[in-house]
């Protein structure tokens, strides 16, 4: 498939390693931009490369430069075999399986690996970093199988598949969708395949860039469905003529949770100017069900967790996470464990919990809409019930997906299997933790989309007054995608249209401004 990476030559993002922010990472994932490194970082890379060269020329023995790897770290490799050592490392670690990672994820892998290497602690030639950015800028996507990393000694297998392209092996997809071998991919950007120097193969393979890119993609998707769920929740509140009082700022200030305060404020802004809200101020209803009344408390907690995960991931996207690391101020090369992706695993697990809860509470609001005893609306939101089933089975789909998310939300970080003959005896499973987020986000997008469609139906079923300008604008946008359900029809296309709405809705600033990558 084409990479959908038609770059605007005027949209060049200059990356300062260590200071790339979340909004920039979101733009990198979206594509359509060119990348360049801040010129000031090149000197640091050259110093680190010189430090590695000094070690080789002076016949010092340093792990990763002139030794074997993992359990074979004590095996000394002669200088005449160092290029072969690095090539063999890349080839032997290219053991991934499964479908290729999506182009937006690979874009972030290329960018964050370049940022990591450009920190000046890896000892690689600047030309190698330049090549990674050249692949990105040309829309060339290395084929990286999605499975095969435990997220511990770096994302070894997937990063090896990326590195294969640099040495003329493996496969890549060009911007026009053509799949080619690694050598042709390199020639397409005007380069010959690299003969790797000391430590360069290891620097490319070590690191958390794959798990981090997957988790970032999950975070951005979670933000999208979170914002859409606040809109669908506001639509549902209007459809059942629920109370706005639980969103009073004083309630949330009394508790003090920042996400809760932000969500309540966003919903108040969404409903400002509604004719429906004051029309039932004295209707006698004491309390709405939790799925409506506790939107600030539940969604606010989700927002706080997304914000925490975002802080972790933006640090990791800027990190020097290969091993060993070069410190040019002292000339030392120190072996450690920055490749262990435990921070990413925890962040991805936190995102999973939030995504699951966003879908779970949206499904409960959907069920509320369909229950005439609670909502005051026709059963299953259709006028001629019995002859028509209305939204009855759409809610079953939502329930199935919300339940599936509960299983997927089980923490990946609590699992570990030792590898490399027990040298790597505790691993993070961060890569799976990040990878499963795509399925969870899509599941929740379906649930939220169905809720929004059902809420729009509910509003229209007893349409006398208008909601707020912001809600009415979104109601109109939904009606452009799906028509009012007068009688039963083939609903699958409508559900797909609303899934896309939940992922791509052009929402008011009141919702977007509270999200980590927008604030």
Coordinates of C-alpha atoms in Angstrom, one line a residue:
X1 CA 0.0 0.0 0.0
X2 CA 1.2 3.6 -0.6
X3 CA 2.6 5.3 2.5
X4 CA 0.2 8.3 2.3
X5 CA 3.3 10.4 3.1
X6 CA 3.0 13.2 0.5
X7 CA 5.3 15.7 2.2
X8 CA 4.9 19.5 2.0
X9 CA 8.4 20.7 1.3
X10 CA 7.6 23.9 3.3
X11 CA 6.6 21.8 6.4
X12 CA 10.1 20.9 7.7
X13 CA 10.3 20.0 11.3
X14 CA 13.7 20.6 12.8
X15 CA 14.4 18.1 15.6
X16 CA 16.5 18.9 18.6
X17 CA 17.3 15.5 20.2
X18 CA 16.2 15.6 23.9
X19 CA 13.6 18.3 23.2
X20 CA 11.1 16.9 20.7
X21 CA 7.7 17.5 22.1
X22 CA 4.5 15.6 21.9
X23 CA 2.8 17.8 19.4
X24 CA 5.7 17.3 17.0
X25 CA 5.6 13.5 17.5
X26 CA 1.9 13.6 16.6
X27 CA 2.7 15.5 13.4
X28 CA 5.5 13.0 12.6
X29 CA 3.0 10.1 12.9
X30 CA 0.5 11.9 10.7
X31 CA 3.0 12.4 7.9
X32 CA 3.1 15.1 5.3
X33 CA 6.2 16.7 6.8
X34 CA 10.0 16.6 6.2
X35 CA 12.4 16.1 9.0
X36 CA 15.8 17.7 9.7
X37 CA 18.2 17.6 12.7
X38 CA 19.3 20.7 14.4
X39 CA 22.8 21.4 13.1
X40 CA 24.2 21.8 16.6
X41 CA 24.0 18.0 17.3
X42 CA 26.4 16.9 14.6
X43 CA 29.5 17.7 16.6
X44 CA 28.4 15.5 19.4
X45 CA 27.8 12.6 17.1
X46 CA 31.3 13.0 15.6
X47 CA 32.9 13.1 19.0
X48 CA 31.2 9.8 20.0
X49 CA 32.2 8.2 16.7
X50 CA 35.8 9.2 17.3
X51 CA 35.7 7.7 20.8
X52 CA 34.6 4.4 19.3
X53 CA 37.3 4.6 16.7
X54 CA 39.9 5.3 19.3
X55 CA 38.9 2.1 21.2
X56 CA 39.3 0.0 18.1
X57 CA 42.6 1.6 17.0
X58 CA 44.0 1.1 20.5
X59 CA 42.9 -2.5 20.7
X60 CA 40.8 -1.9 23.9
X61 CA 38.2 -4.6 24.6
X62 CA 34.7 -3.0 25.1
X63 CA 31.3 -4.8 25.0
X64 CA 29.4 -4.2 21.8
X65 CA 32.4 -2.7 19.9
X66 CA 34.7 -5.7 19.6
X67 CA 33.0 -8.5 21.5
X68 CA 30.1 -10.8 21.0
X69 CA 26.6 -10.0 22.3
X70 CA 24.3 -11.1 25.1
X71 CA 25.6 -14.3 26.6
X72 CA 28.6 -14.1 24.2
X73 CA 29.8 -10.8 25.6
X74 CA 33.1 -12.3 26.8
X75 CA 34.1 -13.4 23.3
X76 CA 36.7 -11.1 21.8
X77 CA 36.3 -10.3 18.0
X78 CA 39.3 -9.3 16.0
X79 CA 39.4 -6.0 14.2
X80 CA 39.4 -7.6 10.8
X81 CA 36.0 -9.1 11.6
X82 CA 34.2 -6.1 13.1
X83 CA 32.3 -5.2 9.9
X84 CA 31.2 -8.8 9.6
X85 CA 30.2 -8.9 13.3
X86 CA 27.8 -5.9 12.9
X87 CA 26.3 -7.3 9.7
X88 CA 25.8 -10.7 11.2
X89 CA 24.2 -9.1 14.2
X90 CA 21.6 -7.4 12.0
X91 CA 20.9 -10.4 9.9
X92 CA 20.7 -12.9 12.8
X93 CA 18.3 -10.7 14.7
X94 CA 15.9 -10.2 11.8
X95 CA 13.5 -12.9 13.0
X96 CA 10.2 -11.0 13.2
X97 CA 6.9 -12.4 12.2
X98 CA 3.4 -11.2 11.5
X99 CA 2.0 -8.4 9.4
X100 CA 4.2 -5.3 8.7
X101 CA 3.8 -2.4 11.1
X102 CA 1.6 0.4 9.7
X103 CA 3.4 3.3 8.0
X104 CA 2.6 5.9 10.6
X105 CA 4.2 3.7 13.3
X106 CA 7.3 3.1 11.1
X107 CA 7.5 6.8 10.5
X108 CA 7.8 7.4 14.2
X109 CA 10.3 4.5 14.6
X110 CA 12.6 6.1 11.9
X111 CA 12.3 9.6 13.5
X112 CA 12.8 8.5 17.1
X113 CA 15.7 6.2 16.3
X114 CA 17.4 9.1 14.5
X115 CA 16.7 11.3 17.5
X116 CA 18.1 8.7 19.9
X117 CA 21.3 8.2 17.9
X118 CA 21.8 11.9 17.5
X119 CA 22.0 12.4 21.2
X120 CA 25.7 11.7 20.8
X121 CA 25.9 8.7 23.1
X122 CA 25.8 5.9 20.4
X123 CA 29.0 6.3 18.5
X124 CA 27.6 6.0 15.0
X125 CA 28.4 8.0 12.0
X126 CA 26.1 11.0 11.3
X127 CA 25.6 9.6 7.8
X128 CA 23.7 6.7 9.3
X129 CA 21.3 9.1 11.1
X130 CA 21.0 11.1 7.9
X131 CA 20.0 8.0 6.0
X132 CA 17.2 7.3 8.5
X133 CA 15.8 10.8 7.9
X134 CA 16.2 10.4 4.2
X135 CA 14.1 7.3 4.2
X136 CA 11.4 9.2 6.2
X137 CA 11.5 12.2 3.9
X138 CA 11.2 10.1 0.8
X139 CA 8.2 8.2 2.3
X140 CA 10.2 4.9 2.2
X141 CA 8.8 2.5 4.8
X142 CA 11.0 -0.4 5.9
X143 CA 9.0 -3.6 6.3
X144 CA 9.0 -4.4 10.0
X145 CA 7.0 -7.5 11.2
X146 CA 4.8 -6.6 14.1
X147 CA 5.7 -9.5 16.4
X148 CA 8.9 -10.8 17.9
X149 CA 10.1 -8.4 20.5
X150 CA 9.9 -8.8 24.3
X151 CA 10.9 -5.1 24.9
X152 CA 14.0 -5.8 26.9
X153 CA 17.4 -5.7 25.2
X154 CA 15.9 -3.2 22.9
X155 CA 13.2 -4.0 20.3
X156 CA 15.8 -6.2 18.7
X157 CA 14.0 -8.1 16.0
X158 CA 11.8 -5.2 14.7
X159 CA 14.7 -2.8 14.7
X160 CA 16.9 -5.4 12.9
X161 CA 14.3 -5.4 10.1
X162 CA 14.6 -1.6 9.9
X163 CA 18.4 -1.8 9.9
X164 CA 18.3 -4.5 7.2
X165 CA 17.2 -1.9 4.7
X166 CA 20.3 0.3 5.6
X167 CA 22.6 -2.6 4.7
X168 CA 20.7 -3.5 1.5
X169 CA 18.7 -6.4 2.9
X170 CA 15.1 -6.9 3.8
X171 CA 12.3 -5.1 2.2
X172 CA 10.7 -1.6 2.1
X173 CA 7.7 0.0 0.6
X174 CA 8.3 3.1 -1.6
X175 CA 6.1 6.2 -1.5
X176 CA 4.2 4.9 -4.5
X177 CA 3.4 1.6 -2.8
X178 CA 5.9 -0.5 -4.6
X179 CA 7.6 -3.2 -2.4
X180 CA 11.3 -3.4 -3.1
X181 CA 14.4 -5.0 -1.6
X182 CA 16.6 -3.1 0.8
X183 CA 19.3 -2.2 -1.8
X184 CA 16.8 -0.7 -4.2
X185 CA 15.2 1.2 -1.4
X186 CA 18.5 2.7 -0.5
X187 CA 19.2 3.6 -4.2
X188 CA 15.8 5.3 -4.3
X189 CA 17.1 7.8 -1.8
X190 CA 20.5 8.1 -3.7
X191 CA 22.5 6.0 -1.3
X192 CA 24.4 2.7 -1.5
X193 CA 23.9 0.2 1.3
X194 CA 26.1 0.8 4.4
X195 CA 28.9 -1.4 5.5
X196 CA 28.4 -0.9 9.2
X197 CA 31.2 0.3 11.4
X198 CA 32.1 -0.8 15.0
X199 CA 29.0 -0.7 17.3
X200 CA 26.7 0.7 14.5
X201 CA 24.6 -2.5 14.2
X202 CA 24.2 -2.8 17.9
X203 CA 23.2 0.9 18.2
X204 CA 20.6 0.4 15.5
X205 CA 19.1 -2.7 17.2
X206 CA 19.2 -1.6 20.8
X207 CA 16.6 0.8 21.9
X208 CA 12.9 1.2 22.7
X209 CA 11.8 3.0 19.5
X210 CA 9.4 0.3 18.3
X211 CA 7.5 -0.1 21.6
X212 CA 7.6 3.7 22.1
X213 CA 6.2 4.3 18.6
X214 CA 3.4 1.8 19.1
X215 CA 2.5 3.3 22.5
X216 CA 2.6 6.8 21.1
X217 CA 0.2 5.7 18.3
X218 CA -2.0 4.2 20.9
X219 CA -1.9 7.5 22.9
X220 CA -2.8 9.6 20.0
X221 CA -5.7 7.3 19.1
X222 CA -6.8 7.2 22.7
X223 CA -6.9 11.0 22.7
X224 CA -9.1 11.0 19.6
X225 CA -11.6 8.6 21.0
X226 CA -11.5 10.3 24.4
X227 CA -12.5 13.7 22.9
X228 CA -15.2 12.1 20.7
X229 CA -16.6 10.3 23.8
X230 CA -17.0 13.6 25.6
X231 CA -19.0 14.8 22.6
X232 CA -21.0 11.6 22.5
X233 CA -21.6 11.9 26.2
X234 CA -22.9 15.5 25.8
X235 CA -25.2 14.3 23.0
X236 CA -26.5 11.5 25.3
X237 CA -27.1 13.9 28.2
X238 CA -29.2 16.1 25.9
X239 CA -31.1 13.1 24.5
X240 CA -32.2 11.9 27.9
X241 CA -32.6 15.5 29.1
X242 CA -30.1 14.9 31.9
X243 CA -29.0 17.3 34.6
X244 CA -26.1 19.7 34.1
X245 CA -25.8 20.2 37.8
X246 CA -23.2 17.4 38.4
X247 CA -20.9 19.4 36.1
X248 CA -20.9 22.5 38.4
X249 CA -17.3 23.7 38.8
X250 CA -17.6 23.9 42.6
X251 CA -18.2 20.1 42.9
X252 CA -14.9 19.4 41.1
X253 CA -12.9 22.1 42.7
X254 CA -13.9 20.5 46.1
X255 CA -12.2 17.3 45.0
X256 CA -9.3 18.8 43.2
X257 CA -8.5 16.2 40.6
X258 CA -7.2 18.1 37.5
X259 CA -8.6 15.8 34.9
X260 CA -12.0 15.8 36.5
X261 CA -12.0 19.6 36.7
X262 CA -10.9 19.8 33.0
X263 CA -13.6 17.4 31.8
X264 CA -16.4 19.1 33.7
X265 CA -15.3 22.4 32.3
X266 CA -15.2 21.0 28.8
X267 CA -18.7 19.6 29.0
X268 CA -20.1 22.9 30.4
X269 CA -18.5 24.7 27.5
X270 CA -20.1 22.2 25.0
X271 CA -23.5 22.7 26.5
X272 CA -23.4 26.5 26.8
X273 CA -26.4 28.1 25.1
X274 CA -28.5 24.9 25.0
X275 CA -32.2 25.4 24.9
X276 CA -32.7 21.8 26.1
X277 CA -30.8 22.1 29.4
X278 CA -33.0 24.9 31.0
X279 CA -36.2 23.3 29.6
X280 CA -36.1 20.5 32.2
X281 CA -34.6 22.4 35.1
X282 CA -37.6 21.6 37.3
X283 CA -38.5 18.2 35.9
X284 CA -38.3 16.4 39.2
X285 CA -35.5 14.0 38.2
X286 CA -33.2 13.8 41.2
X287 CA -30.1 12.0 39.8
X288 CA -29.0 10.6 36.5
X289 CA -27.3 7.2 36.3
X290 CA -23.5 7.2 36.9
X291 CA -22.7 6.8 33.2
X292 CA -23.9 10.4 32.7
X293 CA -23.6 11.9 36.2
X294 CA -20.0 10.7 36.7
X295 CA -18.6 11.6 33.3
X296 CA -16.2 14.1 34.9
X297 CA -15.0 11.6 37.5
X298 CA -14.5 8.7 35.2
X299 CA -13.3 10.5 32.1
X300 CA -11.3 12.9 34.2
X301 CA -9.4 9.9 35.7
X302 CA -8.8 8.6 32.2
X303 CA -7.5 12.0 31.1
X304 CA -5.1 12.1 34.1
X305 CA -3.7 8.7 33.2
X306 CA -3.3 9.7 29.5
X307 CA -1.4 12.8 30.6
X308 CA 0.9 10.7 32.8
X309 CA 1.5 8.2 30.0
X310 CA 2.3 11.1 27.6
X311 CA 4.9 12.5 30.0
X312 CA 6.7 9.1 30.1
X313 CA 6.5 8.5 26.4
X314 CA 7.8 12.0 25.3
X315 CA 10.8 11.4 27.5
X316 CA 11.4 8.0 26.0
X317 CA 11.0 9.3 22.5
X318 CA 14.0 11.6 23.2
X319 CA 16.1 9.0 25.1
X320 CA 19.4 7.5 24.3
X321 CA 18.3 3.9 24.9
X322 CA 20.9 1.7 23.2
X323 CA 23.8 0.0 24.9
X324 CA 26.6 0.6 25.7
X325 CA 26.6 4.4 25.8
X326 CA 29.5 6.7 24.9
X327 CA 30.3 9.6 27.2
X328 CA 32.7 11.8 25.4
X329 CA 33.5 14.1 28.3
X330 CA 35.4 11.3 30.0
X331 CA 36.0 9.0 27.0
X332 CA 34.1 6.2 28.8
X333 CA 31.9 3.6 27.2
X334 CA 29.6 2.3 29.9
X335 CA 27.3 -0.7 29.6
X336 CA 23.9 -0.4 31.3
X337 CA 20.2 -1.2 30.6
X338 CA 18.5 1.8 29.0
X339 CA 17.1 -0.6 26.4
X340 CA 14.8 -2.1 29.0
X341 CA 11.3 -0.8 28.1
X342 CA 9.6 -1.0 31.5
X343 CA 8.6 2.7 31.5
X344 CA 7.0 2.2 28.1
X345 CA 5.2 -1.0 29.2
X346 CA 3.7 0.7 32.2
X347 CA 2.7 3.7 30.1
X348 CA 1.0 1.5 27.5
X349 CA -0.8 -0.5 30.2
X350 CA -2.1 2.8 31.7
X351 CA -3.3 3.9 28.2
X352 CA -5.0 0.5 27.8
X353 CA -6.9 1.0 31.1
X354 CA -8.1 4.4 30.0
X355 CA -9.2 3.3 26.6
X356 CA -11.1 0.4 28.1
X357 CA -12.9 2.7 30.5
X358 CA -13.8 5.3 27.9
X359 CA -15.5 2.5 25.9
X360 CA -17.1 0.9 29.0
X361 CA -18.8 4.0 30.2
X362 CA -19.9 5.0 26.6
X363 CA -21.5 1.5 26.2
X364 CA -23.4 2.1 29.4
X365 CA -24.7 5.4 28.2
X366 CA -25.7 3.7 25.0
X367 CA -27.6 1.0 27.0
X368 CA -29.3 3.8 28.9
X369 CA -30.5 5.5 25.7
X370 CA -32.1 2.3 24.6
X371 CA -33.9 1.6 27.9
X372 CA -37.2 3.5 27.7
X373 CA -37.7 3.3 31.5
X374 CA -34.6 5.3 32.1
X375 CA -34.3 7.5 29.0
X376 CA -37.9 8.4 28.4
X377 CA -37.3 7.6 24.7
X378 CA -39.0 5.0 22.6
X379 CA -37.7 1.5 23.2
X380 CA -34.5 0.9 21.2
X381 CA -34.8 4.4 19.7
X382 CA -37.2 3.5 16.9
X383 CA -40.8 4.6 16.5
X384 CA -42.4 1.4 15.3
X385 CA -40.9 -1.0 17.8
X386 CA -41.5 -4.7 17.4
X387 CA -41.7 -4.4 13.6
X388 CA -38.3 -2.6 13.9
X389 CA -35.5 -3.6 16.2
X390 CA -33.8 -0.2 16.0
X391 CA -30.5 0.0 17.8
X392 CA -31.0 -3.2 19.8
X393 CA -28.3 -5.2 18.2
X394 CA -25.9 -2.3 17.6
X395 CA -25.7 -2.2 21.4
X396 CA -24.8 -5.9 21.4
X397 CA -21.9 -5.0 19.1
X398 CA -20.8 -2.3 21.5
X399 CA -21.1 -4.6 24.4
X400 CA -19.0 -7.3 22.6
X401 CA -16.2 -4.8 21.9
X402 CA -16.3 -3.2 25.4
X403 CA -15.9 -6.7 26.8
X404 CA -13.1 -7.6 24.5
X405 CA -11.3 -4.5 25.6
X406 CA -11.5 -5.7 29.2
X407 CA -9.4 -8.7 28.3
X408 CA -7.0 -6.7 26.2
X409 CA -6.5 -4.3 29.2
X410 CA -4.8 -7.0 31.2
X411 CA -1.4 -5.5 32.0
X412 CA 1.3 -6.8 29.7
X413 CA 4.0 -5.4 32.0
X414 CA 3.4 -8.1 34.6
X415 CA 4.5 -10.8 32.3
X416 CA 8.1 -11.9 31.6
X417 CA 10.0 -14.8 29.9
X418 CA 13.8 -15.0 30.2
X419 CA 15.8 -14.9 27.0
X420 CA 19.4 -15.3 25.8
X421 CA 20.2 -18.2 28.1
X422 CA 19.0 -16.3 31.2
X423 CA 21.3 -13.4 30.5
X424 CA 18.2 -11.3 29.8
X425 CA 16.2 -12.8 32.6
X426 CA 13.5 -10.1 33.1
X427 CA 11.8 -8.5 30.1
X428 CA 9.1 -5.8 29.8
X429 CA 6.7 -7.1 27.0
X430 CA 6.4 -3.4 26.1
X431 CA 6.1 -4.0 22.4
X432 CA 2.9 -6.1 22.8
X433 CA 1.7 -3.6 25.4
X434 CA 1.9 -0.9 22.8
X435 CA 0.8 -3.0 19.8
X436 CA -2.5 -4.1 21.4
X437 CA -3.6 -0.5 21.8
X438 CA -4.5 -0.2 18.1
X439 CA -7.2 -2.9 18.5
X440 CA -8.4 -1.3 21.7
X441 CA -8.7 2.2 20.2
X442 CA -10.6 0.8 17.2
X443 CA -13.0 -1.1 19.5
X444 CA -13.7 2.0 21.5
X445 CA -14.1 4.1 18.4
X446 CA -16.9 1.7 17.3
X447 CA -18.6 1.9 20.8
X448 CA -18.3 5.7 20.9
X449 CA -19.5 6.0 17.3
X450 CA -22.6 3.9 18.0
X451 CA -23.4 6.0 21.1
X452 CA -23.1 9.2 19.2
X453 CA -25.3 7.9 16.4
X454 CA -27.9 6.6 19.0
X455 CA -27.8 9.9 20.9
X456 CA -28.4 11.9 17.7
X457 CA -31.4 9.6 17.1
X458 CA -32.7 10.2 20.6
X459 CA -32.4 14.0 20.2
X460 CA -34.3 13.9 17.0
X461 CA -37.0 11.6 18.3
X462 CA -38.3 14.3 20.7
X463 CA -37.0 17.3 18.7
X464 CA -38.6 20.5 20.0
X465 CA -35.7 22.6 21.1
X466 CA -32.1 23.0 20.0
X467 CA -29.0 22.1 21.9
X468 CA -26.0 24.4 22.2
X469 CA -24.3 25.7 19.1
X470 CA -21.3 23.4 19.6
X471 CA -23.5 20.3 20.0
X472 CA -25.8 21.3 17.2
X473 CA -22.8 21.6 14.9
X474 CA -21.6 18.1 15.8
X475 CA -25.2 16.8 15.4
X476 CA -25.2 18.2 11.8
X477 CA -21.8 16.6 11.1
X478 CA -23.2 13.2 12.3
X479 CA -26.2 13.6 10.1
X480 CA -24.0 14.1 7.1
X481 CA -22.6 10.6 7.8
X482 CA -25.7 8.7 8.9
X483 CA -29.4 9.4 8.4
X484 CA -32.2 9.2 11.0
X485 CA -33.3 5.6 11.5
X486 CA -37.0 5.7 10.5
X487 CA -37.1 1.9 10.1
X488 CA -34.6 -1.0 10.2
X489 CA -31.9 -0.8 7.5
X490 CA -28.4 -2.3 6.9
X491 CA -26.5 -0.6 9.7
X492 CA -22.9 -1.9 9.2
X493 CA -21.9 1.0 6.9
X494 CA -23.4 3.5 9.4
X495 CA -21.3 2.0 12.2
X496 CA -18.2 2.1 10.1
X497 CA -18.8 5.8 9.2
X498 CA -19.3 6.5 12.9
X499 CA -16.1 4.6 13.8
X500 CA -14.3 6.9 11.5
X501 CA -16.0 9.9 13.0
X502 CA -14.9 8.9 16.5
X503 CA -11.3 8.7 15.3
X504 CA -11.3 11.8 13.1
X505 CA -14.0 14.2 14.3
X506 CA -13.2 17.8 13.9
X507 CA -14.1 18.7 17.5
X508 CA -14.3 22.1 19.3
X509 CA -11.2 23.5 21.0
X510 CA -12.9 23.0 24.4
X511 CA -12.3 19.3 23.9
X512 CA -8.9 19.3 22.1
X513 CA -7.3 21.8 24.4
X514 CA -7.4 19.4 27.4
X515 CA -5.6 16.7 25.5
X516 CA -1.8 16.1 26.2
X517 CA -0.7 16.4 22.6
X518 CA -2.8 19.6 22.0
X519 CA -2.2 21.4 25.3

